Amino acid sequence: MKKFISFFMAAALIFSMAVYAFAAEKGTVMDIYADGSVFLKAANSVETDGDVTVILHGGDYRINSLVSFTGSDRNNVTFKAADGEKVRITGDRPVDNWTETEINGVKAFEVPADGQRITGLWNGNTELVNARLPESGFFHVRSLNDDDTLWTEETTLWADGTLGQRSFNADLNDISKAPENMKDVTVRIPHKWHDEVTGMSGFDSATGRISMVKYSAMTIFENDRFCLENVKDALDKAGEWCFDSEQDKIYYIPFEGESADSLVLYATGTAEIISIDSCENITFEGICFENTGWEYLNKK
């Protein structure tokens, strides 16, 4: 017979209540900042040979570092949302204590990124716009560079679709200079059935050549669509944001009435929040996983 454990009871068995800030009544939000493994490891303390179900009551459970289930953890555990309650396990974190500054001639807020690469910013359930070029729609590839192609038609069986390029040329009327925070800029090329996402490693203002940190997975053709995201130079509209690793800061253009003293947004950077290895029958029921970050490998 399964043994059901209230999350609050299980957590209390292991950790001091001082770690948390929550109301006693069922259904209120609980934010976990210090250790995302608190509720995930709760079942380990239960002395039973049978299955265990951990009930999570409604709220947002934040995980900001990877939680690993390994062979030392209990098997046969079900994590289940309480009946009728919404449970979110999320990789975002609250961002507050903003200070006022100016970016590109407009009023902006800034806050330290605390050494984390930020790939998303949210205001409640609304995903904010990462400053991009162009502001809407796409530019188009002007031409390609033969000296920056991974394969040739002789070295691949699918030369028409998988040559792979490390650069392409933009129209100088679209992009005329390197972005201020170029090493944080994302190049996005949606073509065929694939959405190329990689970093920008160089720009030639004489030719419009955009270099990327890795080869494209699919062949880039003239007139393919592309855009640049997380461009600090393009940050100028309310609701837009940008991350600058050199300054280790998040920048945000506020809406009218928003105050740096009271604004709370949620930043996503953690790409992985849960891993399961050498641990069996770990089940999640009725739980929503949201707002993890993402990363690309800076290699070929």
PDB file of C-alpha atoms in Angstrom:
ATOM      1  CA  MET A   1       0.000   0.000   0.000  1.00  0.00           C
ATOM      2  CA  LYS A   2       1.311   3.407  -0.922  1.00  0.00           C
ATOM      3  CA  LYS A   3       2.173   5.740   1.861  1.00  0.00           C
ATOM      4  CA  PHE A   4       1.011   9.303   1.277  1.00  0.00           C
ATOM      5  CA  ILE A   5       3.016  12.127   2.786  1.00  0.00           C
ATOM      6  CA  SER A   6       2.052  15.748   2.975  1.00  0.00           C
ATOM      7  CA  PHE A   7       4.875  17.832   1.506  1.00  0.00           C
ATOM      8  CA  PHE A   8       4.911  20.088   4.521  1.00  0.00           C
ATOM      9  CA  MET A   9       5.236  17.140   6.919  1.00  0.00           C
ATOM     10  CA  ALA A  10       8.013  15.531   4.892  1.00  0.00           C
ATOM     11  CA  ALA A  11       9.994  18.754   4.627  1.00  0.00           C
ATOM     12  CA  ALA A  12       9.637  19.335   8.335  1.00  0.00           C
ATOM     13  CA  LEU A  13      11.231  15.963   9.030  1.00  0.00           C
ATOM     14  CA  ILE A  14      14.418  17.008   7.271  1.00  0.00           C
ATOM     15  CA  PHE A  15      14.814  20.762   7.318  1.00  0.00           C
ATOM     16  CA  SER A  16      14.338  23.615   9.731  1.00  0.00           C
ATOM     17  CA  MET A  17      11.183  25.606   9.147  1.00  0.00           C
ATOM     18  CA  ALA A  18      13.376  28.715   9.062  1.00  0.00           C
ATOM     19  CA  VAL A  19      14.388  27.783   5.513  1.00  0.00           C
ATOM     20  CA  TYR A  20      10.929  28.627   4.193  1.00  0.00           C
ATOM     21  CA  ALA A  21       8.496  31.461   3.947  1.00  0.00           C
ATOM     22  CA  PHE A  22       4.976  30.098   3.615  1.00  0.00           C
ATOM     23  CA  ALA A  23       1.515  30.326   5.083  1.00  0.00           C
ATOM     24  CA  ALA A  24       0.122  27.360   6.980  1.00  0.00           C
ATOM     25  CA  GLU A  25      -3.082  27.015   5.017  1.00  0.00           C
ATOM     26  CA  LYS A  26      -3.256  24.673   2.038  1.00  0.00           C
ATOM     27  CA  GLY A  27      -2.900  26.157  -1.435  1.00  0.00           C
ATOM     28  CA  THR A  28      -0.669  29.124  -0.786  1.00  0.00           C
ATOM     29  CA  VAL A  29       2.500  29.762  -2.785  1.00  0.00           C
ATOM     30  CA  MET A  30       5.759  28.336  -1.459  1.00  0.00           C
ATOM     31  CA  ASP A  31       8.986  29.631  -2.978  1.00  0.00           C
ATOM     32  CA  ILE A  32      12.127  27.597  -2.323  1.00  0.00           C
ATOM     33  CA  TYR A  33      15.310  29.555  -2.830  1.00  0.00           C
ATOM     34  CA  ALA A  34      18.032  27.918  -0.703  1.00  0.00           C
ATOM     35  CA  ASP A  35      17.765  24.335  -1.948  1.00  0.00           C
ATOM     36  CA  GLY A  36      15.580  23.104  -4.768  1.00  0.00           C
ATOM     37  CA  SER A  37      16.008  19.515  -3.596  1.00  0.00           C
ATOM     38  CA  VAL A  38      13.927  20.080  -0.450  1.00  0.00           C
ATOM     39  CA  PHE A  39      10.658  18.668  -1.738  1.00  0.00           C
ATOM     40  CA  LEU A  40      12.249  16.298  -4.256  1.00  0.00           C
ATOM     41  CA  LYS A  41      14.316  14.583  -1.576  1.00  0.00           C
ATOM     42  CA  ALA A  42      11.542  14.551   1.027  1.00  0.00           C
ATOM     43  CA  ALA A  43      10.732  10.856   0.500  1.00  0.00           C
ATOM     44  CA  ASN A  44      14.248   9.721   1.437  1.00  0.00           C
ATOM     45  CA  SER A  45      13.513  10.040   5.148  1.00  0.00           C
ATOM     46  CA  VAL A  46      10.456   7.784   5.113  1.00  0.00           C
ATOM     47  CA  GLU A  47      11.034   4.403   6.737  1.00  0.00           C
ATOM     48  CA  THR A  48       9.081   2.042   4.516  1.00  0.00           C
ATOM     49  CA  ASP A  49       9.822  -0.590   1.906  1.00  0.00           C
ATOM     50  CA  GLY A  50       6.722   0.310  -0.082  1.00  0.00           C
ATOM     51  CA  ASP A  51       5.935   2.984  -2.647  1.00  0.00           C
ATOM     52  CA  VAL A  52       5.794   6.605  -1.511  1.00  0.00           C
ATOM     53  CA  THR A  53       3.684   9.469  -2.842  1.00  0.00           C
ATOM     54  CA  VAL A  54       4.651  13.040  -2.001  1.00  0.00           C
ATOM     55  CA  ILE A  55       1.744  15.479  -2.250  1.00  0.00           C
ATOM     56  CA  LEU A  56       2.683  18.978  -3.412  1.00  0.00           C
ATOM     57  CA  HIS A  57       0.188  21.700  -2.575  1.00  0.00           C
ATOM     58  CA  GLY A  58      -0.523  24.552  -4.951  1.00  0.00           C
ATOM     59  CA  GLY A  59       2.242  27.045  -5.626  1.00  0.00           C
ATOM     60  CA  ASP A  60       5.472  27.818  -7.430  1.00  0.00           C
ATOM     61  CA  TYR A  61       8.444  25.634  -6.501  1.00  0.00           C
ATOM     62  CA  ARG A  62      11.653  27.244  -7.729  1.00  0.00           C
ATOM     63  CA  ILE A  63      14.786  25.255  -8.520  1.00  0.00           C
ATOM     64  CA  ASN A  64      17.926  27.246  -9.355  1.00  0.00           C
ATOM     65  CA  SER A  65      20.483  24.426  -9.435  1.00  0.00           C
ATOM     66  CA  LEU A  66      20.352  20.889 -10.810  1.00  0.00           C
ATOM     67  CA  VAL A  67      18.613  18.333  -8.582  1.00  0.00           C
ATOM     68  CA  SER A  68      19.933  14.828  -9.262  1.00  0.00           C
ATOM     69  CA  PHE A  69      18.199  11.567  -8.408  1.00  0.00           C
ATOM     70  CA  THR A  70      20.882   8.890  -8.095  1.00  0.00           C
ATOM     71  CA  GLY A  71      21.257   5.361  -6.806  1.00  0.00           C
ATOM     72  CA  SER A  72      21.431   6.684  -3.255  1.00  0.00           C
ATOM     73  CA  ASP A  73      17.863   8.038  -3.468  1.00  0.00           C
ATOM     74  CA  ARG A  74      14.643   6.137  -2.863  1.00  0.00           C
ATOM     75  CA  ASN A  75      13.047   4.352  -5.806  1.00  0.00           C
ATOM     76  CA  ASN A  76       9.304   4.135  -6.521  1.00  0.00           C
ATOM     77  CA  VAL A  77       8.312   7.689  -5.586  1.00  0.00           C
ATOM     78  CA  THR A  78       5.390   9.614  -7.046  1.00  0.00           C
ATOM     79  CA  PHE A  79       5.304  13.407  -6.781  1.00  0.00           C
ATOM     80  CA  LYS A  80       1.700  14.456  -7.192  1.00  0.00           C
ATOM     81  CA  ALA A  81      -0.150  17.757  -7.230  1.00  0.00           C
ATOM     82  CA  ALA A  82      -2.862  17.997  -4.595  1.00  0.00           C
ATOM     83  CA  ASP A  83      -6.342  17.560  -6.046  1.00  0.00           C
ATOM     84  CA  GLY A  84      -7.576  20.728  -7.733  1.00  0.00           C
ATOM     85  CA  GLU A  85      -4.361  22.662  -7.036  1.00  0.00           C
ATOM     86  CA  LYS A  86      -1.887  24.070  -9.575  1.00  0.00           C
ATOM     87  CA  VAL A  87       1.737  23.147  -8.934  1.00  0.00           C
ATOM     88  CA  ARG A  88       4.551  24.714 -10.977  1.00  0.00           C
ATOM     89  CA  ILE A  89       8.153  23.552 -10.810  1.00  0.00           C
ATOM     90  CA  THR A  90      10.109  26.369 -12.408  1.00  0.00           C
ATOM     91  CA  GLY A  91      13.686  27.287 -13.229  1.00  0.00           C
ATOM     92  CA  ASP A  92      13.181  31.032 -12.889  1.00  0.00           C
ATOM     93  CA  ARG A  93      14.180  33.270  -9.989  1.00  0.00           C
ATOM     94  CA  PRO A  94      12.837  36.595  -8.725  1.00  0.00           C
ATOM     95  CA  VAL A  95      14.770  39.701  -9.737  1.00  0.00           C
ATOM     96  CA  ASP A  96      14.308  42.903  -7.740  1.00  0.00           C
ATOM     97  CA  ASN A  97      16.348  45.793  -6.307  1.00  0.00           C
ATOM     98  CA  TRP A  98      16.605  47.445  -9.708  1.00  0.00           C
ATOM     99  CA  THR A  99      18.360  50.789 -10.151  1.00  0.00           C
ATOM    100  CA  GLU A 100      17.523  53.434 -12.718  1.00  0.00           C
ATOM    101  CA  THR A 101      19.889  54.109 -15.615  1.00  0.00           C
ATOM    102  CA  GLU A 102      19.775  55.124 -19.286  1.00  0.00           C
ATOM    103  CA  ILE A 103      20.274  52.878 -22.317  1.00  0.00           C
ATOM    104  CA  ASN A 104      20.280  54.117 -25.920  1.00  0.00           C
ATOM    105  CA  GLY A 105      18.900  57.460 -24.782  1.00  0.00           C
ATOM    106  CA  VAL A 106      15.871  56.064 -22.947  1.00  0.00           C
ATOM    107  CA  LYS A 107      15.098  55.398 -19.282  1.00  0.00           C
ATOM    108  CA  ALA A 108      16.028  51.885 -18.217  1.00  0.00           C
ATOM    109  CA  PHE A 109      16.427  49.724 -15.114  1.00  0.00           C
ATOM    110  CA  GLU A 110      19.449  47.540 -14.396  1.00  0.00           C
ATOM    111  CA  VAL A 111      20.244  44.800 -11.909  1.00  0.00           C
ATOM    112  CA  PRO A 112      23.216  42.425 -11.380  1.00  0.00           C
ATOM    113  CA  ALA A 113      22.855  39.040 -13.114  1.00  0.00           C
ATOM    114  CA  ASP A 114      24.908  37.384 -10.344  1.00  0.00           C
ATOM    115  CA  GLY A 115      27.162  35.574 -12.793  1.00  0.00           C
ATOM    116  CA  GLN A 116      24.332  33.674 -14.502  1.00  0.00           C
ATOM    117  CA  ARG A 117      23.647  33.809 -18.236  1.00  0.00           C
ATOM    118  CA  ILE A 118      20.049  34.991 -18.529  1.00  0.00           C
ATOM    119  CA  THR A 119      17.990  33.622 -21.429  1.00  0.00           C
ATOM    120  CA  GLY A 120      14.471  34.705 -20.474  1.00  0.00           C
ATOM    121  CA  LEU A 121      12.690  37.356 -18.434  1.00  0.00           C
ATOM    122  CA  TRP A 122       9.088  37.184 -17.235  1.00  0.00           C
ATOM    123  CA  ASN A 123       6.588  39.566 -15.702  1.00  0.00           C
ATOM    124  CA  GLY A 124       4.158  37.203 -14.002  1.00  0.00           C
ATOM    125  CA  ASN A 125       2.952  34.894 -16.780  1.00  0.00           C
ATOM    126  CA  THR A 126       4.055  37.258 -19.552  1.00  0.00           C
ATOM    127  CA  GLU A 127       7.335  36.581 -21.340  1.00  0.00           C
ATOM    128  CA  LEU A 128       9.100  39.873 -22.023  1.00  0.00           C
ATOM    129  CA  VAL A 129      10.723  40.725 -25.356  1.00  0.00           C
ATOM    130  CA  ASN A 130      14.449  40.117 -25.681  1.00  0.00           C
ATOM    131  CA  ALA A 131      15.690  43.143 -27.675  1.00  0.00           C
ATOM    132  CA  ARG A 132      16.238  42.082 -31.296  1.00  0.00           C
ATOM    133  CA  LEU A 133      17.182  43.184 -34.802  1.00  0.00           C
ATOM    134  CA  PRO A 134      14.980  43.695 -36.650  1.00  0.00           C
ATOM    135  CA  GLU A 135      12.394  44.782 -34.095  1.00  0.00           C
ATOM    136  CA  SER A 136       9.851  42.547 -35.841  1.00  0.00           C
ATOM    137  CA  GLY A 137      10.043  40.108 -38.712  1.00  0.00           C
ATOM    138  CA  PHE A 138      13.376  39.059 -40.199  1.00  0.00           C
ATOM    139  CA  PHE A 139      16.347  40.151 -42.259  1.00  0.00           C
ATOM    140  CA  HIS A 140      17.459  37.985 -45.185  1.00  0.00           C
ATOM    141  CA  VAL A 141      20.824  36.391 -45.940  1.00  0.00           C
ATOM    142  CA  ARG A 142      22.552  38.332 -48.742  1.00  0.00           C
ATOM    143  CA  SER A 143      25.242  35.793 -49.635  1.00  0.00           C
ATOM    144  CA  LEU A 144      27.419  32.937 -48.305  1.00  0.00           C
ATOM    145  CA  ASN A 145      31.158  32.354 -47.925  1.00  0.00           C
ATOM    146  CA  ASP A 146      32.721  29.286 -49.559  1.00  0.00           C
ATOM    147  CA  ASP A 147      35.711  29.437 -47.224  1.00  0.00           C
ATOM    148  CA  ASP A 148      33.459  28.938 -44.188  1.00  0.00           C
ATOM    149  CA  THR A 149      31.599  25.782 -45.219  1.00  0.00           C
ATOM    150  CA  LEU A 150      32.080  22.592 -43.197  1.00  0.00           C
ATOM    151  CA  TRP A 151      31.343  20.079 -45.957  1.00  0.00           C
ATOM    152  CA  THR A 152      31.507  20.032 -49.739  1.00  0.00           C
ATOM    153  CA  GLU A 153      29.244  18.269 -52.203  1.00  0.00           C
ATOM    154  CA  GLU A 154      31.898  15.542 -52.416  1.00  0.00           C
ATOM    155  CA  THR A 155      32.107  14.878 -48.661  1.00  0.00           C
ATOM    156  CA  THR A 156      28.446  14.561 -47.731  1.00  0.00           C
ATOM    157  CA  LEU A 157      25.622  12.444 -49.105  1.00  0.00           C
ATOM    158  CA  TRP A 158      23.114  15.236 -48.534  1.00  0.00           C
ATOM    159  CA  ALA A 159      25.021  18.193 -49.930  1.00  0.00           C
ATOM    160  CA  ASP A 160      21.913  20.192 -50.723  1.00  0.00           C
ATOM    161  CA  GLY A 161      20.784  20.355 -47.107  1.00  0.00           C
ATOM    162  CA  THR A 162      23.613  19.662 -44.667  1.00  0.00           C
ATOM    163  CA  LEU A 163      26.729  21.486 -45.866  1.00  0.00           C
ATOM    164  CA  GLY A 164      26.912  23.542 -42.670  1.00  0.00           C
ATOM    165  CA  GLN A 165      28.314  27.073 -42.585  1.00  0.00           C
ATOM    166  CA  ARG A 166      30.132  29.084 -39.948  1.00  0.00           C
ATOM    167  CA  SER A 167      29.186  32.470 -41.438  1.00  0.00           C
ATOM    168  CA  PHE A 168      26.938  34.335 -43.851  1.00  0.00           C
ATOM    169  CA  ASN A 169      26.710  37.883 -45.157  1.00  0.00           C
ATOM    170  CA  ALA A 170      24.032  40.382 -44.192  1.00  0.00           C
ATOM    171  CA  ASP A 171      22.962  43.475 -46.092  1.00  0.00           C
ATOM    172  CA  LEU A 172      24.858  46.467 -44.690  1.00  0.00           C
ATOM    173  CA  ASN A 173      21.637  48.462 -44.918  1.00  0.00           C
ATOM    174  CA  ASP A 174      20.237  46.075 -42.283  1.00  0.00           C
ATOM    175  CA  ILE A 175      23.284  45.702 -40.022  1.00  0.00           C
ATOM    176  CA  SER A 176      26.201  48.113 -40.305  1.00  0.00           C
ATOM    177  CA  LYS A 177      28.202  47.525 -37.128  1.00  0.00           C
ATOM    178  CA  ALA A 178      28.938  44.891 -34.506  1.00  0.00           C
ATOM    179  CA  PRO A 179      26.506  44.880 -31.552  1.00  0.00           C
ATOM    180  CA  GLU A 180      27.911  46.332 -28.340  1.00  0.00           C
ATOM    181  CA  ASN A 181      27.417  43.023 -26.481  1.00  0.00           C
ATOM    182  CA  MET A 182      28.213  40.818 -29.488  1.00  0.00           C
ATOM    183  CA  LYS A 183      29.392  37.764 -27.514  1.00  0.00           C
ATOM    184  CA  ASP A 184      25.951  37.592 -25.863  1.00  0.00           C
ATOM    185  CA  VAL A 185      23.991  38.015 -29.109  1.00  0.00           C
ATOM    186  CA  THR A 186      22.018  35.049 -30.441  1.00  0.00           C
ATOM    187  CA  VAL A 187      21.814  34.377 -34.179  1.00  0.00           C
ATOM    188  CA  ARG A 188      18.513  32.734 -35.123  1.00  0.00           C
ATOM    189  CA  ILE A 189      17.918  31.266 -38.589  1.00  0.00           C
ATOM    190  CA  PRO A 190      14.562  29.500 -39.059  1.00  0.00           C
ATOM    191  CA  HIS A 191      14.841  27.470 -42.260  1.00  0.00           C
ATOM    192  CA  LYS A 192      13.544  24.193 -43.626  1.00  0.00           C
ATOM    193  CA  TRP A 193      12.228  22.340 -40.549  1.00  0.00           C
ATOM    194  CA  HIS A 194      15.066  23.551 -38.332  1.00  0.00           C
ATOM    195  CA  ASP A 195      15.503  26.624 -36.127  1.00  0.00           C
ATOM    196  CA  GLU A 196      19.228  27.388 -36.009  1.00  0.00           C
ATOM    197  CA  VAL A 197      20.183  29.023 -32.706  1.00  0.00           C
ATOM    198  CA  THR A 198      23.802  29.903 -32.031  1.00  0.00           C
ATOM    199  CA  GLY A 199      26.052  32.667 -30.765  1.00  0.00           C
ATOM    200  CA  MET A 200      27.555  35.523 -32.763  1.00  0.00           C
ATOM    201  CA  SER A 201      31.367  35.570 -32.784  1.00  0.00           C
ATOM    202  CA  GLY A 202      32.222  38.304 -35.271  1.00  0.00           C
ATOM    203  CA  PHE A 203      31.039  40.994 -37.679  1.00  0.00           C
ATOM    204  CA  ASP A 204      32.857  42.576 -40.641  1.00  0.00           C
ATOM    205  CA  SER A 205      31.542  46.092 -41.194  1.00  0.00           C
ATOM    206  CA  ALA A 206      33.055  46.161 -44.695  1.00  0.00           C
ATOM    207  CA  THR A 207      31.318  43.040 -46.031  1.00  0.00           C
ATOM    208  CA  GLY A 208      28.451  42.394 -43.595  1.00  0.00           C
ATOM    209  CA  ARG A 209      29.936  39.002 -42.737  1.00  0.00           C
ATOM    210  CA  ILE A 210      28.354  37.544 -39.583  1.00  0.00           C
ATOM    211  CA  SER A 211      30.446  34.797 -37.973  1.00  0.00           C
ATOM    212  CA  MET A 212      28.904  32.233 -35.624  1.00  0.00           C
ATOM    213  CA  VAL A 213      30.328  30.202 -32.750  1.00  0.00           C
ATOM    214  CA  LYS A 214      29.416  26.892 -34.426  1.00  0.00           C
ATOM    215  CA  TYR A 215      28.515  25.525 -37.826  1.00  0.00           C
ATOM    216  CA  SER A 216      24.880  25.492 -38.843  1.00  0.00           C
ATOM    217  CA  ALA A 217      23.172  22.110 -38.745  1.00  0.00           C
ATOM    218  CA  MET A 218      21.439  22.752 -42.063  1.00  0.00           C
ATOM    219  CA  THR A 219      22.711  24.491 -45.190  1.00  0.00           C
ATOM    220  CA  ILE A 220      22.106  28.245 -45.171  1.00  0.00           C
ATOM    221  CA  PHE A 221      20.896  29.615 -48.510  1.00  0.00           C
ATOM    222  CA  GLU A 222      20.721  33.106 -49.924  1.00  0.00           C
ATOM    223  CA  ASN A 223      17.515  34.852 -48.868  1.00  0.00           C
ATOM    224  CA  ASP A 224      17.047  32.640 -45.762  1.00  0.00           C
ATOM    225  CA  ARG A 225      15.466  34.555 -42.905  1.00  0.00           C
ATOM    226  CA  PHE A 226      17.489  35.486 -39.832  1.00  0.00           C
ATOM    227  CA  CYS A 227      17.413  37.790 -36.831  1.00  0.00           C
ATOM    228  CA  LEU A 228      19.706  38.773 -33.977  1.00  0.00           C
ATOM    229  CA  GLU A 229      18.417  38.518 -30.408  1.00  0.00           C
ATOM    230  CA  ASN A 230      19.641  39.941 -27.106  1.00  0.00           C
ATOM    231  CA  VAL A 231      21.047  43.014 -28.875  1.00  0.00           C
ATOM    232  CA  LYS A 232      21.853  45.788 -26.409  1.00  0.00           C
ATOM    233  CA  ASP A 233      21.938  48.412 -29.174  1.00  0.00           C
ATOM    234  CA  ALA A 234      18.295  47.586 -30.011  1.00  0.00           C
ATOM    235  CA  LEU A 235      17.014  48.031 -26.459  1.00  0.00           C
ATOM    236  CA  ASP A 236      14.661  51.020 -26.639  1.00  0.00           C
ATOM    237  CA  LYS A 237      11.001  49.968 -26.188  1.00  0.00           C
ATOM    238  CA  ALA A 238       8.992  49.451 -23.000  1.00  0.00           C
ATOM    239  CA  GLY A 239       8.915  45.782 -22.011  1.00  0.00           C
ATOM    240  CA  GLU A 240      12.189  44.918 -23.768  1.00  0.00           C
ATOM    241  CA  TRP A 241      15.203  43.520 -21.940  1.00  0.00           C
ATOM    242  CA  CYS A 242      18.797  42.486 -22.573  1.00  0.00           C
ATOM    243  CA  PHE A 243      21.577  40.572 -20.820  1.00  0.00           C
ATOM    244  CA  ASP A 244      25.198  41.800 -20.869  1.00  0.00           C
ATOM    245  CA  SER A 245      27.735  39.292 -19.511  1.00  0.00           C
ATOM    246  CA  GLU A 246      30.652  41.747 -19.580  1.00  0.00           C
ATOM    247  CA  GLN A 247      28.733  44.068 -17.265  1.00  0.00           C
ATOM    248  CA  ASP A 248      27.062  41.087 -15.534  1.00  0.00           C
ATOM    249  CA  LYS A 249      23.753  42.917 -15.709  1.00  0.00           C
ATOM    250  CA  ILE A 250      20.172  42.589 -16.879  1.00  0.00           C
ATOM    251  CA  TYR A 251      18.737  45.709 -18.507  1.00  0.00           C
ATOM    252  CA  TYR A 252      15.018  46.397 -18.826  1.00  0.00           C
ATOM    253  CA  ILE A 253      12.969  49.244 -20.324  1.00  0.00           C
ATOM    254  CA  PRO A 254      10.048  49.871 -17.922  1.00  0.00           C
ATOM    255  CA  PHE A 255       6.456  50.614 -18.753  1.00  0.00           C
ATOM    256  CA  GLU A 256       4.922  53.850 -17.554  1.00  0.00           C
ATOM    257  CA  GLY A 257       4.253  53.636 -13.824  1.00  0.00           C
ATOM    258  CA  GLU A 258       6.770  50.869 -13.066  1.00  0.00           C
ATOM    259  CA  SER A 259       9.177  51.709 -10.265  1.00  0.00           C
ATOM    260  CA  ALA A 260      12.735  50.411  -9.854  1.00  0.00           C
ATOM    261  CA  ASP A 261      12.121  50.154  -6.108  1.00  0.00           C
ATOM    262  CA  SER A 262       9.128  47.827  -6.347  1.00  0.00           C
ATOM    263  CA  LEU A 263       9.471  45.970  -9.662  1.00  0.00           C
ATOM    264  CA  VAL A 264       9.832  42.183  -9.405  1.00  0.00           C
ATOM    265  CA  LEU A 265      10.508  40.206 -12.582  1.00  0.00           C
ATOM    266  CA  TYR A 266      11.551  36.568 -13.003  1.00  0.00           C
ATOM    267  CA  ALA A 267      14.732  35.582 -14.838  1.00  0.00           C
ATOM    268  CA  THR A 268      15.433  32.189 -16.388  1.00  0.00           C
ATOM    269  CA  GLY A 269      18.939  30.886 -16.752  1.00  0.00           C
ATOM    270  CA  THR A 270      19.063  27.369 -15.315  1.00  0.00           C
ATOM    271  CA  ALA A 271      18.984  25.027 -18.312  1.00  0.00           C
ATOM    272  CA  GLU A 272      18.560  21.812 -16.301  1.00  0.00           C
ATOM    273  CA  ILE A 273      16.595  21.420 -13.090  1.00  0.00           C
ATOM    274  CA  ILE A 274      16.112  17.639 -12.692  1.00  0.00           C
ATOM    275  CA  SER A 275      18.152  14.606 -13.726  1.00  0.00           C
ATOM    276  CA  ILE A 276      17.402  10.933 -13.013  1.00  0.00           C
ATOM    277  CA  ASP A 277      20.234   8.400 -13.184  1.00  0.00           C
ATOM    278  CA  SER A 278      20.398   4.958 -11.510  1.00  0.00           C
ATOM    279  CA  CYS A 279      17.108   5.673  -9.737  1.00  0.00           C
ATOM    280  CA  GLU A 280      13.919   3.879 -10.797  1.00  0.00           C
ATOM    281  CA  ASN A 281      10.216   4.693 -11.031  1.00  0.00           C
ATOM    282  CA  ILE A 282      10.279   8.413 -10.259  1.00  0.00           C
ATOM    283  CA  THR A 283       6.886   9.734 -11.370  1.00  0.00           C
ATOM    284  CA  PHE A 284       5.370  13.219 -11.599  1.00  0.00           C
ATOM    285  CA  GLU A 285       1.595  13.645 -11.825  1.00  0.00           C
ATOM    286  CA  GLY A 286      -0.371  16.819 -12.474  1.00  0.00           C
ATOM    287  CA  ILE A 287       2.733  19.016 -12.176  1.00  0.00           C
ATOM    288  CA  CYS A 288       3.707  21.723 -14.663  1.00  0.00           C
ATOM    289  CA  PHE A 289       7.411  22.298 -15.463  1.00  0.00           C
ATOM    290  CA  GLU A 290       8.113  25.817 -16.740  1.00  0.00           C
ATOM    291  CA  ASN A 291      10.677  28.543 -17.404  1.00  0.00           C
ATOM    292  CA  THR A 292      13.971  26.751 -17.671  1.00  0.00           C
ATOM    293  CA  GLY A 293      16.775  28.451 -19.544  1.00  0.00           C
ATOM    294  CA  TRP A 294      18.709  27.100 -22.510  1.00  0.00           C
ATOM    295  CA  GLU A 295      22.283  26.955 -23.727  1.00  0.00           C
ATOM    296  CA  TYR A 296      24.221  26.178 -26.885  1.00  0.00           C
ATOM    297  CA  LEU A 297      27.675  24.619 -27.079  1.00  0.00           C
ATOM    298  CA  ASN A 298      30.424  27.003 -28.143  1.00  0.00           C
ATOM    299  CA  LYS A 299      32.095  24.492 -30.440  1.00  0.00           C
ATOM    300  CA  LYS A 300      31.811  23.110 -33.958  1.00  0.00           C
TER     301      LYS A 300
END
